[in-house]
């Protein structure tokens, strides 16, 4: 059974940092790209970042470029999102998803709250 | 970067009725790489349709997708109570970011 489980969310002050983790199981992890998607409270979905199977290519939405870094460890079947210089408008549930062209398996999300 | 615009923002219908949701792209979607997701309150999105018109395994045939180029449609033929949710379109494939539309809320009338 494919499973994707996020962790690492929490409350952080503006300007602070947080590292999200996503543990995957039930599939050949190093054969899939992985994506982070976020959803601000009461808002729609926003594609945030994607990392290719071997970590060789990374893409970001403009609003997080230079602040967020996506990475992966294929030996631990995990993908990470390092978030620096956090802003109030980064407050959201962050979802990790397997990318099989489309996002076919999603975790349940982890809440990041950026507040003074 | 492709911008997806969904309409209407909210659709109020009764069970048994037919729902038609629209997704318009600011430029042609490469190879019709357009997906539809359903999201219920407090849950992660789930994939319904990919390639503009292919249903994911396990999705009811009441759901159908159509369109090409810049105009896409999700149709739900006979609404069931469990279909009332928020629906998002997304383009994928080449050229990230793979943006989502802003969503259509399907509510019970």
Coordinates of C-alpha atoms in Angstrom, one line a residue:
Chain A
X1 CA 0.0 0.0 0.0
X2 CA 1.3 3.4 -1.0
X3 CA 1.7 5.8 2.0
X4 CA 3.0 9.3 2.3
X5 CA 3.3 10.9 5.7
X6 CA 4.3 14.4 6.4
X7 CA 5.7 15.8 9.7
X8 CA 7.6 18.8 11.0
X9 CA 4.9 21.4 11.0
X10 CA 4.3 23.8 13.9
X11 CA 4.2 27.4 15.0
X12 CA 7.1 29.6 14.1
X13 CA 7.7 33.4 14.2
X14 CA 8.1 35.5 11.0
X15 CA 11.7 35.2 9.8
X16 CA 12.1 31.8 11.3
X17 CA 12.8 28.4 9.8
X18 CA 11.2 25.1 9.7
X19 CA 12.0 21.8 8.0
X20 CA 9.2 19.5 6.8
X21 CA 9.7 15.8 6.2
X22 CA 7.8 13.4 4.1
X23 CA 8.2 9.6 4.6
X24 CA 7.1 7.4 1.7
X25 CA 6.5 3.7 1.6
X26 CA 4.8 1.0 -0.5
X27 CA 6.5 2.0 -3.8
X28 CA 9.9 2.3 -5.4
X29 CA 10.7 5.7 -4.1
X30 CA 13.7 6.4 -6.3
X31 CA 11.6 6.0 -9.4
X32 CA 9.3 9.0 -8.7
X33 CA 9.4 12.7 -8.5
X34 CA 7.9 14.2 -5.3
X35 CA 6.0 17.4 -4.9
X36 CA 5.0 19.8 -2.1
X37 CA 1.6 21.5 -2.3
X38 CA 0.2 23.9 0.2
X39 CA -3.2 25.2 1.2
X40 CA -3.6 28.4 3.2
X41 CA -6.6 28.4 5.6
X42 CA -9.8 28.6 3.6
X43 CA -8.0 28.9 0.3
X44 CA -7.1 26.9 -2.7
X45 CA -4.2 24.6 -3.5
X46 CA -0.8 26.1 -4.4
X47 CA 1.9 24.0 -6.1
X48 CA 5.1 24.8 -4.1
X49 CA 8.1 22.7 -5.2
X50 CA 9.1 19.5 -7.1
X51 CA 12.2 17.3 -7.0
X52 CA 13.0 14.7 -9.7
X53 CA 13.7 11.1 -8.9
X54 CA 17.4 11.4 -8.5
X55 CA 17.3 14.9 -7.0
X56 CA 19.0 16.4 -10.1
X57 CA 16.3 18.8 -10.9
X58 CA 14.3 21.0 -8.6
X59 CA 11.6 23.5 -9.4
X60 CA 9.8 26.1 -7.2
X61 CA 6.9 28.5 -7.4
X62 CA 8.2 32.1 -7.6
X63 CA 6.9 33.1 -4.1
X64 CA 9.3 30.6 -2.4
X65 CA 12.3 30.8 -4.6
X66 CA 15.4 31.7 -2.6
X67 CA 13.7 30.9 0.7
X68 CA 12.6 27.2 0.4
X69 CA 14.8 24.3 -0.6
X70 CA 13.5 20.8 -1.5
X71 CA 15.7 17.8 -1.1
X72 CA 15.4 14.0 -0.9
X73 CA 17.2 11.0 0.6
X74 CA 16.5 8.0 -1.5
X75 CA 18.2 5.7 1.1
X76 CA 15.5 6.7 3.6
X77 CA 12.6 7.1 1.2
X78 CA 12.1 10.7 2.3
X79 CA 11.7 14.1 0.9
X80 CA 12.2 17.4 2.8
X81 CA 11.3 21.0 2.5
X82 CA 13.6 23.4 4.3
X83 CA 11.7 26.7 4.8
X84 CA 13.7 29.8 5.7
X85 CA 12.7 33.5 6.1
X86 CA 9.1 32.4 6.8
X87 CA 6.4 34.9 6.3
X88 CA 2.9 35.1 7.7
X89 CA 1.5 34.3 4.2
X90 CA 3.4 31.0 4.3
X91 CA 0.8 29.8 6.9
X92 CA -0.8 26.7 5.3
X93 CA -1.3 23.0 5.4
X94 CA 1.6 21.5 3.5
X95 CA 1.0 18.3 1.5
X96 CA 3.5 16.0 0.1
X97 CA 2.5 14.0 -3.0
X98 CA 4.0 11.4 -5.3
X99 CA 4.2 12.6 -8.8
X100 CA 3.5 10.1 -11.5
X101 CA 3.0 12.9 -14.0
X102 CA -0.1 13.6 -12.0
X103 CA -0.2 13.7 -8.2
X104 CA -1.6 10.3 -7.5
X105 CA -0.9 9.8 -3.8
X106 CA -1.1 12.5 -1.2
X107 CA -0.3 12.6 2.5
X108 CA -2.7 14.1 5.0
X109 CA -0.7 17.3 5.4
X110 CA 1.2 19.1 8.2
X111 CA 0.2 22.5 9.4
X112 CA 2.6 25.4 9.4
X113 CA 1.6 28.5 11.3
X114 CA 3.7 31.6 11.0
X115 CA 2.7 34.2 13.6
X116 CA 4.3 36.7 15.9
Chain B
X1 CA 3.6 30.1 -16.6
X2 CA 0.1 28.8 -17.2
X3 CA -2.7 30.4 -15.3
X4 CA -5.8 28.3 -14.8
X5 CA -9.2 30.0 -14.2
X6 CA -12.1 27.9 -13.0
X7 CA -15.7 28.8 -13.2
X8 CA -18.1 29.2 -11.5
X9 CA -16.6 29.8 -8.1
X10 CA -19.5 28.2 -6.5
X11 CA -22.1 25.9 -8.0
X12 CA -25.4 25.2 -6.1
X13 CA -27.2 22.1 -7.3
X14 CA -29.4 19.3 -6.0
X15 CA -28.7 15.6 -5.9
X16 CA -29.5 13.9 -9.1
X17 CA -28.7 17.0 -11.2
X18 CA -25.9 17.4 -13.7
X19 CA -22.8 19.5 -12.8
X20 CA -20.6 21.2 -15.3
X21 CA -17.3 22.7 -14.1
X22 CA -15.0 24.7 -16.4
X23 CA -11.3 25.2 -16.4
X24 CA -9.7 27.7 -18.8
X25 CA -5.9 28.0 -19.3
X26 CA -4.1 31.1 -20.2
X27 CA -2.2 29.2 -22.9
X28 CA -2.5 25.8 -24.5
X29 CA -1.9 22.9 -22.1
X30 CA 0.8 20.7 -23.5
X31 CA -0.5 17.4 -24.7
X32 CA -3.7 18.0 -22.7
X33 CA -1.9 17.3 -19.5
X34 CA -4.8 18.5 -17.4
X35 CA -6.0 16.8 -14.2
X36 CA -9.0 17.2 -11.9
X37 CA -9.0 16.7 -8.2
X38 CA -11.7 16.5 -5.6
X39 CA -11.2 17.8 -2.0
X40 CA -13.6 17.2 0.9
X41 CA -13.4 19.2 4.1
X42 CA -10.4 18.2 6.3
X43 CA -9.1 15.8 3.7
X44 CA -6.3 15.8 1.2
X45 CA -7.2 16.1 -2.5
X46 CA -7.8 13.0 -4.5
X47 CA -7.2 12.5 -8.2
X48 CA -10.3 12.0 -10.4
X49 CA -9.2 12.7 -14.0
X50 CA -5.9 12.9 -15.9
X51 CA -5.0 13.6 -19.5
X52 CA -8.1 15.7 -19.6
X53 CA -10.5 12.8 -20.0
X54 CA -9.1 9.6 -18.4
X55 CA -10.7 8.5 -15.1
X56 CA -8.5 7.2 -12.3
X57 CA -9.0 3.6 -11.2
X58 CA -12.0 3.4 -8.9
X59 CA -13.6 6.7 -9.9
X60 CA -17.3 6.5 -10.7
X61 CA -18.3 6.7 -14.4
X62 CA -20.6 9.6 -13.4
X63 CA -17.4 11.7 -13.6
X64 CA -16.1 12.6 -17.0
X65 CA -13.6 15.1 -18.3
X66 CA -13.4 16.7 -21.7
X67 CA -11.7 19.5 -23.6
X68 CA -8.4 20.3 -25.2
X69 CA -6.0 23.2 -25.8
X70 CA -7.2 25.9 -23.3
X71 CA -10.8 24.9 -22.4
X72 CA -11.6 21.9 -20.2
X73 CA -14.7 20.6 -18.5
X74 CA -15.5 18.3 -15.7
X75 CA -19.0 16.9 -15.8
X76 CA -20.7 14.9 -13.0
X77 CA -23.7 13.3 -14.6
X78 CA -26.0 12.6 -11.6
X79 CA -24.9 14.2 -8.4
X80 CA -24.8 12.0 -5.3
X81 CA -24.5 13.5 -1.8
X82 CA -20.8 12.5 -1.6
X83 CA -20.0 14.5 -4.7
X84 CA -20.5 17.9 -2.9
X85 CA -16.9 19.1 -2.5
X86 CA -14.3 21.4 -4.0
X87 CA -12.9 20.6 -7.4
X88 CA -9.5 21.8 -8.7
X89 CA -8.0 21.5 -12.1
X90 CA -4.2 21.4 -12.5
X91 CA -1.8 21.3 -15.5
X92 CA 1.2 19.0 -15.3
X93 CA 4.0 17.5 -17.5
X94 CA 6.4 20.0 -18.9
X95 CA 7.3 23.4 -17.5
X96 CA 6.7 23.6 -13.8
X97 CA 5.2 25.2 -11.8
X98 CA 2.3 22.9 -12.2
X99 CA -0.3 25.4 -11.1
X100 CA -3.8 24.7 -9.9
X101 CA -7.0 26.6 -10.7
X102 CA -8.6 28.4 -7.8
X103 CA -11.3 25.8 -7.3
X104 CA -15.0 25.4 -7.8
X105 CA -17.1 24.7 -4.7
X106 CA -20.0 22.4 -5.4
X107 CA -22.7 22.8 -2.8
X108 CA -26.1 21.3 -2.1
X109 CA -28.9 23.6 -3.1

